[in-house]
mmCIF file of C-alpha atoms and ligand atoms in Angstrom:
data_model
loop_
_atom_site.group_PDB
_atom_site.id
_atom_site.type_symbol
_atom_site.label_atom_id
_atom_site.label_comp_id
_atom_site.label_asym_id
_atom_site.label_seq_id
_atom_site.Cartn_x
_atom_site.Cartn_y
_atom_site.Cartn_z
ATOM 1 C CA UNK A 25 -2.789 64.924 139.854
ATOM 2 C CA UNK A 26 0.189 64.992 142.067
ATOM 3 C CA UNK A 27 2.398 63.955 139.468
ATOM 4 C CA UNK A 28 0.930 66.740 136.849
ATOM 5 C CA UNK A 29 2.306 68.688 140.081
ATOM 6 C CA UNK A 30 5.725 67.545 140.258
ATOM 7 C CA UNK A 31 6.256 68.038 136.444
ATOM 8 C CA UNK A 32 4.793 71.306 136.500
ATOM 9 C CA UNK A 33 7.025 71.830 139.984
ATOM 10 C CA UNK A 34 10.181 70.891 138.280
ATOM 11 C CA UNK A 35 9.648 72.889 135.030
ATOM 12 C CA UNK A 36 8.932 75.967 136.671
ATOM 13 C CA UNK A 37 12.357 75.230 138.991
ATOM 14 C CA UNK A 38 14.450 74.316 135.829
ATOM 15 C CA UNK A 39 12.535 77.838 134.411
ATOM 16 C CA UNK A 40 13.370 79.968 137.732
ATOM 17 C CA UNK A 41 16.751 78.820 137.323
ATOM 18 C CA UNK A 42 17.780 79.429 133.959
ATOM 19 C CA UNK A 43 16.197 82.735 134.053
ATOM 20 C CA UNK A 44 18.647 83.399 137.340
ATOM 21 C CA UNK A 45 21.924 82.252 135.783
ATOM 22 C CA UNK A 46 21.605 83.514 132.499
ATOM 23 C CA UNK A 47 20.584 87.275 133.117
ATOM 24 C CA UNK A 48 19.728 89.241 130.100
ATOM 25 C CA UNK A 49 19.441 85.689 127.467
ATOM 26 C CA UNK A 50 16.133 85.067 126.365
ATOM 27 C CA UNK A 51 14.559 81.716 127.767
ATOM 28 C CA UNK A 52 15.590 79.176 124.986
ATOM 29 C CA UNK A 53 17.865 80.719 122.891
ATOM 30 C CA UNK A 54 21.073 78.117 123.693
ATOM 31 C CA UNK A 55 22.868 76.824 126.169
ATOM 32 C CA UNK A 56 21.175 73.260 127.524
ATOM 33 C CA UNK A 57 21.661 73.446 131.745
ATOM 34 C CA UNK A 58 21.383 70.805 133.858
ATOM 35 C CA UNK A 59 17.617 71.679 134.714
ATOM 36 C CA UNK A 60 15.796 72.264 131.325
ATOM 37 C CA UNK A 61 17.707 69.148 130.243
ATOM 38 C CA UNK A 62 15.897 66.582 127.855
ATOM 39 C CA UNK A 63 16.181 63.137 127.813
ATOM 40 C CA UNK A 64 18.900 61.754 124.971
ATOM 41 C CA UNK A 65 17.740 60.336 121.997
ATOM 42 C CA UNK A 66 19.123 56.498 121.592
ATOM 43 C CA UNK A 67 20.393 54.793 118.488
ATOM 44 C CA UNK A 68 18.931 51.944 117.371
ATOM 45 C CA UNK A 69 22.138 49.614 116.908
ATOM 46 C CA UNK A 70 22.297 47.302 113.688
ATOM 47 C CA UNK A 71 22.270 43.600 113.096
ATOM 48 C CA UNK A 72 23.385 42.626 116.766
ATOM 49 C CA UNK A 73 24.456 38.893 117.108
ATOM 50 C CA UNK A 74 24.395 37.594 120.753
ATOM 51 C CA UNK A 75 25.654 33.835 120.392
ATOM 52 C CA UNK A 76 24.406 31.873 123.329
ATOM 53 C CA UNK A 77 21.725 34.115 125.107
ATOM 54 C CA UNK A 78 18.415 32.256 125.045
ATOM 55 C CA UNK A 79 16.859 35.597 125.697
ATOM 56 C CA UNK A 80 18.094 37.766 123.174
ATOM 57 C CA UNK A 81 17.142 35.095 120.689
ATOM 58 C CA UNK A 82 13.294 35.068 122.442
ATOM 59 C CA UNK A 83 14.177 39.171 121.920
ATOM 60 C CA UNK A 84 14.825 38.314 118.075
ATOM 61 C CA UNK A 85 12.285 36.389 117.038
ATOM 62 C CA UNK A 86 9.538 38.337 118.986
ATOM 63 C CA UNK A 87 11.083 41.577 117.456
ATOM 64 C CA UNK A 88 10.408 43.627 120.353
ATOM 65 C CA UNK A 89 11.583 43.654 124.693
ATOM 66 C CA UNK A 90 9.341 43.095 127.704
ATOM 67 C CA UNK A 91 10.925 45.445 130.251
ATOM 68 C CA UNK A 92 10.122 45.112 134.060
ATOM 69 C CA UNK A 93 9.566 48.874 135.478
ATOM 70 C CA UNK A 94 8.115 50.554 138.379
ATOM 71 C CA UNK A 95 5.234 52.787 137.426
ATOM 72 C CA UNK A 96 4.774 54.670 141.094
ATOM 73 C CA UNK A 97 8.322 56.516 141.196
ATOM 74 C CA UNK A 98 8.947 60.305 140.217
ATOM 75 C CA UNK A 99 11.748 60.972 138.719
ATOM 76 C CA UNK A 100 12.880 56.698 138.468
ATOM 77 C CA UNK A 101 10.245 55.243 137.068
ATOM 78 C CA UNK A 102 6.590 56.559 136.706
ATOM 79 C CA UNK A 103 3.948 56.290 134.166
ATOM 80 C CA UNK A 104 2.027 59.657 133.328
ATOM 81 C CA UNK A 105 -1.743 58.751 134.078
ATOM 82 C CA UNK A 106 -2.412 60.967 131.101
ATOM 83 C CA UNK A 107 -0.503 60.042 128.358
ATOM 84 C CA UNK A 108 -0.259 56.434 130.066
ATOM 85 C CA UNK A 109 4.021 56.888 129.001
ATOM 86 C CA UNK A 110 6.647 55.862 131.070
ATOM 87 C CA UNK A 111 9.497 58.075 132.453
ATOM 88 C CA UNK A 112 12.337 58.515 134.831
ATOM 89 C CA UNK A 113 15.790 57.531 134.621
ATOM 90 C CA UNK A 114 15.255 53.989 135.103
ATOM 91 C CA UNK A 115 13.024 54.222 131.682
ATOM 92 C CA UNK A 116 15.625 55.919 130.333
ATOM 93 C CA UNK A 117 18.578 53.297 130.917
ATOM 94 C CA UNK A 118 15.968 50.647 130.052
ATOM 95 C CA UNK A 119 15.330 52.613 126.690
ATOM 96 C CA UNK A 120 18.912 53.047 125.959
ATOM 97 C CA UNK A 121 19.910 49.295 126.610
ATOM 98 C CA UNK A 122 16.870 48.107 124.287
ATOM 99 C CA UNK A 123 18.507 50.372 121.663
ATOM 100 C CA UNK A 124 22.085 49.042 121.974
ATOM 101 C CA UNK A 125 20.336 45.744 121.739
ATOM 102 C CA UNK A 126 18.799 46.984 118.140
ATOM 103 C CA UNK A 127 14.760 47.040 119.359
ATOM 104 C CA UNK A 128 13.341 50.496 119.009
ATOM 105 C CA UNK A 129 11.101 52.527 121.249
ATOM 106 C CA UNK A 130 7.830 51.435 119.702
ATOM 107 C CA UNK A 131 9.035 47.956 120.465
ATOM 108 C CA UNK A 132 9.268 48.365 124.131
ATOM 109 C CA UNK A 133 6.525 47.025 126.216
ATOM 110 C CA UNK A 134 6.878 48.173 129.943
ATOM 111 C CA UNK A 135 5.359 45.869 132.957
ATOM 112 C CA UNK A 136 5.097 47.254 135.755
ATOM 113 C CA UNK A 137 6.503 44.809 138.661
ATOM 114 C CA UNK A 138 6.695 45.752 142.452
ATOM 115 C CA UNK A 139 9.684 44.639 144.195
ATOM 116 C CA UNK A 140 8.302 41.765 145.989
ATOM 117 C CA UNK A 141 7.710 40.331 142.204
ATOM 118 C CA UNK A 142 10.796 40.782 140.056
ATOM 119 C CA UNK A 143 12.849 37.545 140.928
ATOM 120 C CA UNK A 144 9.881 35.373 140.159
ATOM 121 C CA UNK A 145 9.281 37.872 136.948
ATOM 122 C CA UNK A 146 13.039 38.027 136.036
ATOM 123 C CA UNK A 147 13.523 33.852 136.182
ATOM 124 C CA UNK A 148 9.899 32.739 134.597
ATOM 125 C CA UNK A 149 10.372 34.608 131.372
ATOM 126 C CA UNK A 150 7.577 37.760 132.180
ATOM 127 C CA UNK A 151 10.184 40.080 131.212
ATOM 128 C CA UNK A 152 13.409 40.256 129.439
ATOM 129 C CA UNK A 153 14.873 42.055 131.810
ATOM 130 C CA UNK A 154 14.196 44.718 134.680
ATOM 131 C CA UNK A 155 14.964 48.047 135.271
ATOM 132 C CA UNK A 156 13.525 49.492 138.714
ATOM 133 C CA UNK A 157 15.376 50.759 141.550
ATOM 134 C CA UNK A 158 16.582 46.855 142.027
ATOM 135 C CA UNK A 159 19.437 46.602 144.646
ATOM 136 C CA UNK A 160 22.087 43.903 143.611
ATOM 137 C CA UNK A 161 22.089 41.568 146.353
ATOM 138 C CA UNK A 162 24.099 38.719 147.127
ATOM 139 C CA UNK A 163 20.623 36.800 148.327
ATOM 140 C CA UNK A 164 19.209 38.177 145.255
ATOM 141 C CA UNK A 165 21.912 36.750 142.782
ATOM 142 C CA UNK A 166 20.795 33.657 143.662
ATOM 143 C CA UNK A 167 17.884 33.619 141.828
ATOM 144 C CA UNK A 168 18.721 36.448 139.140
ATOM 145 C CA UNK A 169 21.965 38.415 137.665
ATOM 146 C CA UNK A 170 22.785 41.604 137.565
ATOM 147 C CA UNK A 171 23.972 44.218 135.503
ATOM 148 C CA UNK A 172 25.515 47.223 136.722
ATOM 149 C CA UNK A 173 25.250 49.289 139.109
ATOM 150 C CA UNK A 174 24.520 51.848 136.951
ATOM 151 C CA UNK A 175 23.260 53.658 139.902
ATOM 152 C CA UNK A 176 23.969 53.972 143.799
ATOM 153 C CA UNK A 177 21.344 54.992 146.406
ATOM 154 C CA UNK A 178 21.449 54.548 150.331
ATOM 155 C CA UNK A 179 17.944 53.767 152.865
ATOM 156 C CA UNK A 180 16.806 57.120 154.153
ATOM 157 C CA UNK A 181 13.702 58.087 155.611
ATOM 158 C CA UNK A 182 10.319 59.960 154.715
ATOM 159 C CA UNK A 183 8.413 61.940 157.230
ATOM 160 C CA UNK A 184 5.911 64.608 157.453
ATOM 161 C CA UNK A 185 7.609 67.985 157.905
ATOM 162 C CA UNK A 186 6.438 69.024 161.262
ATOM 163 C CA UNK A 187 7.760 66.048 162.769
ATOM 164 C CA UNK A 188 11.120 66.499 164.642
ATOM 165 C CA UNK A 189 11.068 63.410 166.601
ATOM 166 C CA UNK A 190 12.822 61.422 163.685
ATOM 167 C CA UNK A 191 16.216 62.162 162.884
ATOM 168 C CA UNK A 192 17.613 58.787 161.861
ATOM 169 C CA UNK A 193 17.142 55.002 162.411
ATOM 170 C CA UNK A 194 17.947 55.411 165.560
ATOM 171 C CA UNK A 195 15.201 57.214 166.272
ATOM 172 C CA UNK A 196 12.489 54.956 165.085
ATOM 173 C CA UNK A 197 11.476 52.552 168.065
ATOM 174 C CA UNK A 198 7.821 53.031 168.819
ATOM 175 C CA UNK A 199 7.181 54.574 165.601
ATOM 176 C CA UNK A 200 5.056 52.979 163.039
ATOM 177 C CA UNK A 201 7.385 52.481 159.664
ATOM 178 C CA UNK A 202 6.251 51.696 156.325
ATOM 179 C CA UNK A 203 8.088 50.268 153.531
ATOM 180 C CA UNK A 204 7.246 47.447 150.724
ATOM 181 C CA UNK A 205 7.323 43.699 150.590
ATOM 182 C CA UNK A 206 10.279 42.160 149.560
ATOM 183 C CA UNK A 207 12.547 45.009 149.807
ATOM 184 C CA UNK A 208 16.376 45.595 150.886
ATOM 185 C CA UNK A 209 14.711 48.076 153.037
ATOM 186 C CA UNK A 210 12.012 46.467 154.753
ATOM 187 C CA UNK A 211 14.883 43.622 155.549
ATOM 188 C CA UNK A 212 16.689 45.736 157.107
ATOM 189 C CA UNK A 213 14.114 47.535 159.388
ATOM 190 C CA UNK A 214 13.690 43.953 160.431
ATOM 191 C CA UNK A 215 17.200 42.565 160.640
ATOM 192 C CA UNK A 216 18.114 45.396 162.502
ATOM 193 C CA UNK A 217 15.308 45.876 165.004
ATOM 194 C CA UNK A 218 14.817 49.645 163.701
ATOM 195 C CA UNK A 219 11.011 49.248 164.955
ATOM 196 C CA UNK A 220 9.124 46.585 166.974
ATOM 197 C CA UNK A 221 8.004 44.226 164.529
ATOM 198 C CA UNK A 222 4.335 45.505 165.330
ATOM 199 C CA UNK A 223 5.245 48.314 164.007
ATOM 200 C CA UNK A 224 6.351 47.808 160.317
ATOM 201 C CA UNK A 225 3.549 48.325 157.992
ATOM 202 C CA UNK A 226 4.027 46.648 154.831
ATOM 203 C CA UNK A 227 2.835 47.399 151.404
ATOM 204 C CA UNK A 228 3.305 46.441 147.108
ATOM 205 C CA UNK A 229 3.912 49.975 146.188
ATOM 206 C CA UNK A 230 5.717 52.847 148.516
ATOM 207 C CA UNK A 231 3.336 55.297 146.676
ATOM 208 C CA UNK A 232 0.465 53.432 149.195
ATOM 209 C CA UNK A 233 3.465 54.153 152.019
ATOM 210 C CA UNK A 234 3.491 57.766 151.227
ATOM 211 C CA UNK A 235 -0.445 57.637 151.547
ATOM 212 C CA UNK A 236 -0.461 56.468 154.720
ATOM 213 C CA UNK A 237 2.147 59.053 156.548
ATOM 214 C CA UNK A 238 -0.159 61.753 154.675
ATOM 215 C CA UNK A 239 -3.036 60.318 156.462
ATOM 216 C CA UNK A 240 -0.818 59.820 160.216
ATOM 217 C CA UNK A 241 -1.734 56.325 160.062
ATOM 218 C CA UNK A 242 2.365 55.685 159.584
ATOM 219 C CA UNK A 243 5.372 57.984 161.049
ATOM 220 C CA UNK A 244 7.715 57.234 158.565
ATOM 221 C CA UNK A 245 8.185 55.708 155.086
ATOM 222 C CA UNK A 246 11.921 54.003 154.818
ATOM 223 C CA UNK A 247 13.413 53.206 151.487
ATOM 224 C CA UNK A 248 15.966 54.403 148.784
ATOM 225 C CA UNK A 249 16.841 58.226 148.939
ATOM 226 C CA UNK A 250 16.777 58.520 145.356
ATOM 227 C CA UNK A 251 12.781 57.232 145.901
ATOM 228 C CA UNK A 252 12.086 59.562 148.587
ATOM 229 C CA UNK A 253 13.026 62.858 146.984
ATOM 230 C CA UNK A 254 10.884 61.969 144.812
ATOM 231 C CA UNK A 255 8.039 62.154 146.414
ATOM 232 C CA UNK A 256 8.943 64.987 148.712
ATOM 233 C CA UNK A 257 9.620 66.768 145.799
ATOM 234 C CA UNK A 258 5.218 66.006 145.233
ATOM 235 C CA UNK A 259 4.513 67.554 148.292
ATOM 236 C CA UNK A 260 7.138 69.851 149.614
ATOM 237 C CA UNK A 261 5.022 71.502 152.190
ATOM 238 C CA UNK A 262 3.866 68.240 153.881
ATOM 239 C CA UNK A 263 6.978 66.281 153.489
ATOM 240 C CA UNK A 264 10.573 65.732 154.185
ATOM 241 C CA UNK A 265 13.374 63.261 153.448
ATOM 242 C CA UNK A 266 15.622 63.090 156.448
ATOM 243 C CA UNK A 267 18.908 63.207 155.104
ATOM 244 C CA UNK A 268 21.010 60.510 156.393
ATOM 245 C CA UNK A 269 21.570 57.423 154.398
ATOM 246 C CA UNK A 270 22.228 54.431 156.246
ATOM 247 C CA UNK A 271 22.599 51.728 153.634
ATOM 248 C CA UNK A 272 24.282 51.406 150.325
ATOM 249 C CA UNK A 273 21.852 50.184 147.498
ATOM 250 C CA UNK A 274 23.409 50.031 144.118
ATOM 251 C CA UNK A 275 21.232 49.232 141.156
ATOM 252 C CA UNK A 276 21.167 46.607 138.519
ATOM 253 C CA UNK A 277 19.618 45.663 135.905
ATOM 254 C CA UNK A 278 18.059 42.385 136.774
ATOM 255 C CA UNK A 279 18.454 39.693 134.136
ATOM 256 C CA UNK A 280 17.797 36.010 133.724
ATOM 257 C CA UNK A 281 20.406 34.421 135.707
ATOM 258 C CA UNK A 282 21.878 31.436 133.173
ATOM 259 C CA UNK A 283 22.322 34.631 130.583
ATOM 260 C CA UNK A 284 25.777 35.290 131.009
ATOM 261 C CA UNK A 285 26.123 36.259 127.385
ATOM 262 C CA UNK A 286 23.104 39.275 127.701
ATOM 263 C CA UNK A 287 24.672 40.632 130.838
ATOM 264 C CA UNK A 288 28.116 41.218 129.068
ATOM 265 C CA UNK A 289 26.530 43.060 126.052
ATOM 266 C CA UNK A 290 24.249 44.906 128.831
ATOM 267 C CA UNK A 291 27.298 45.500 131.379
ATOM 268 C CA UNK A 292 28.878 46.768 127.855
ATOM 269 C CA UNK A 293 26.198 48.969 126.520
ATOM 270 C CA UNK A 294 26.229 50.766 130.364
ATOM 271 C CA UNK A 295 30.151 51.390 130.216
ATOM 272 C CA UNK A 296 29.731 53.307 126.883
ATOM 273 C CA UNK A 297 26.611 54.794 128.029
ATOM 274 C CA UNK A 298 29.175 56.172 131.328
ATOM 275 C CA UNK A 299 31.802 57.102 128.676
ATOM 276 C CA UNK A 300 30.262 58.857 126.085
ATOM 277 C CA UNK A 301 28.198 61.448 128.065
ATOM 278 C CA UNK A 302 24.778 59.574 127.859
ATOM 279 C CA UNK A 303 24.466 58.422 131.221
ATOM 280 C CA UNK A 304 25.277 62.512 132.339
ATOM 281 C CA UNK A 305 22.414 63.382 130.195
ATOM 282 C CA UNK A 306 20.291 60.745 131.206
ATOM 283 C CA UNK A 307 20.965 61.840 134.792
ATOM 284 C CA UNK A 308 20.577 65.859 134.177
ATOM 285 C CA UNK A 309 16.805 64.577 132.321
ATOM 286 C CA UNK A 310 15.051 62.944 135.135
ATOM 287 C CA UNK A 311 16.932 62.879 138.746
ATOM 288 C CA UNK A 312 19.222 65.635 138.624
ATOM 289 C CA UNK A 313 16.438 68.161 137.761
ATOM 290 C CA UNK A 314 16.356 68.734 141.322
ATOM 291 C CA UNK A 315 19.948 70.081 141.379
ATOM 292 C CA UNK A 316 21.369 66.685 142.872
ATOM 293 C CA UNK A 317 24.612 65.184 141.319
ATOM 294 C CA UNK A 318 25.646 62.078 141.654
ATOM 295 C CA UNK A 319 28.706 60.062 141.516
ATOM 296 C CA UNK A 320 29.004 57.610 137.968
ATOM 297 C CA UNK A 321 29.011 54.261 139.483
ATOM 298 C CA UNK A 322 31.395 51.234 138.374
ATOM 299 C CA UNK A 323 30.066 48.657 136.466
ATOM 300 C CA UNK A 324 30.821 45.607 138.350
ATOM 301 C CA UNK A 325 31.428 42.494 136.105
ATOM 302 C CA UNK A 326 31.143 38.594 137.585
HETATM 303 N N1 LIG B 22 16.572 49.350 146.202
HETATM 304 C C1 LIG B 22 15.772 48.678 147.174
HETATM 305 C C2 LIG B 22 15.415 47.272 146.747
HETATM 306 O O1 LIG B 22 15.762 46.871 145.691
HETATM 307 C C3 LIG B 22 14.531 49.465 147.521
HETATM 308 C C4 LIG B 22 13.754 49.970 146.353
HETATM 309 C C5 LIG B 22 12.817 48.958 145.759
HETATM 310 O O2 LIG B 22 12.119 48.255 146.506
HETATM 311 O O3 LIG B 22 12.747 48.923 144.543
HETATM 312 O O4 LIG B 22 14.811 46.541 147.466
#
């Protein structure tokens, strides 16, 4: 329901807005803007040879890609309870790198994973790789690899609208904060001493977060901004993201870590993605809907 909501919301923004800066055209006679953008098709590449990555060869032979997603996200990564499809812009760079890696969309099987679960996902074989909000960490890189970023994000906070007593981390002692297991976030709440450690409410899925500040059983929801607009963006008269990012959380694509080979070609197939305008349209399809921009990000190779 909510997220028929937030499709609904942001089609009749990207509608409101073409019909203001474009007096006099009719709706859909040329022109793409940033906010009726649609999401890029990919090509499927040709006869790709990946010497020496065990997983592209498991990719090969199986003829299709198990990709690691989040399925509670709007505008990241969020499956559509109707059609039971995925979409977001993590979808979107997962779709793209399957189709530099030659596998087509009707070869993509998406499993969902919740943060506390991708390392052990990423290093048993569950998926080929993993494409969901997924800060590259150094703690992290010792269990997986990393593509990317291909995205940056910063911790913010969520809180209901009518509540003025939060204004930043600072302002969180005695308040009861929610965020999910296994997260940079939910580290850093702790590490940091944001909250009395009676305080933190911990959950799989910061979709069950957001239910509980509905409800006033939490005060605030803490995670990545680019998460929190999201759902703000559900529930814009209940909801608000503060506004002032206190982390720096750029995202990989998290890949087996002895594949050195796979994250090349991936770390490849994201540069030309940045170059040749796809990334921008990827963007202006899912996050930037909202009007946000963002800064490209620079692929980081080790
Ligand atoms: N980017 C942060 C992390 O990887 C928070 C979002 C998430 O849990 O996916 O932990």
């Amino acid at each position: 329901m909510r997220i028929r909501t937030l499709a609904a919301g942001l089609l009749a923004g990207g509608l409101l807005l073409t019909a203001c800066g474009k007096e006099g055209t009719p709706t859909g006679s040329g022109g793409e803007s940033a906010n009726n953008a649609a999401v890029p098709t990919y090509e499927v590449a040709k006869d790709v040879k990946l010497d020496g990555s065990p997983v592209f060869t498991k990719i090969k032979s199986a003829g299709s890609i198990t990709v690691g997603v989040k399925d509670d996200q709007p505008g990241l990564g969020q499956k559509d309870p109707k059609t039971g499809k995925f979409e977001g812009f993590d979808i979107e760079i997962a779709r793209m790198v399957a189709a530099g890696l030659g596998i087509s969309e009707d070869k993509i099987k998406y499993t969902t994973v919740d943060s506390g679960a991708r390392e052990q996902a990423i290093s048993n074989g569950q998926v080929d790789y993993y494409v969901g909000t997924y800060t590259i960490s150094d703690k992290r890189k010792k269990l997986v690899s990393f593509a990317g970023p291909y995205f940056q994000a910063g911790q913010d906070l969520l809180v209901r609208k009518d509540d003025n007593s939060i204004t930043g981390p600072e302002s969180l002692k005695g308040k009861k904060v929610c965020s999910v297991t296994g997260s940079t976030p939910i580290q850093r709440v702790r590490e940091q001493g944001l909250t009395e450690p009676g305080n933190i409410v911990e959950f799989q899925k910061y979709s069950q977060c957001v239910e509980k500040l509905t409800t006033k059983d939490v005060d605030a929801v803490t995670t990545d901004d680019a998460i929190l607009k999201g759902y703000a963006a559900q529930d814009k008269d209940a909801l608000r993201v503060v506004g002032k990012t206190f982390s720096k959380e750029p995202y990989g694509i998290g890949l087996n870590k002895d594949d050195k080979v796979l994250r090349d070609k991936i770390d490849d197939l994201l540069q030309a993605a940045l170059d040749n305008g796809t990334w921008q349209k990827i963007y202006d399809a899912t996050l930037g809907k909202s009007g946000a921009s963002a800064t490209k990000p620079t692929i980081e190779r080790y």
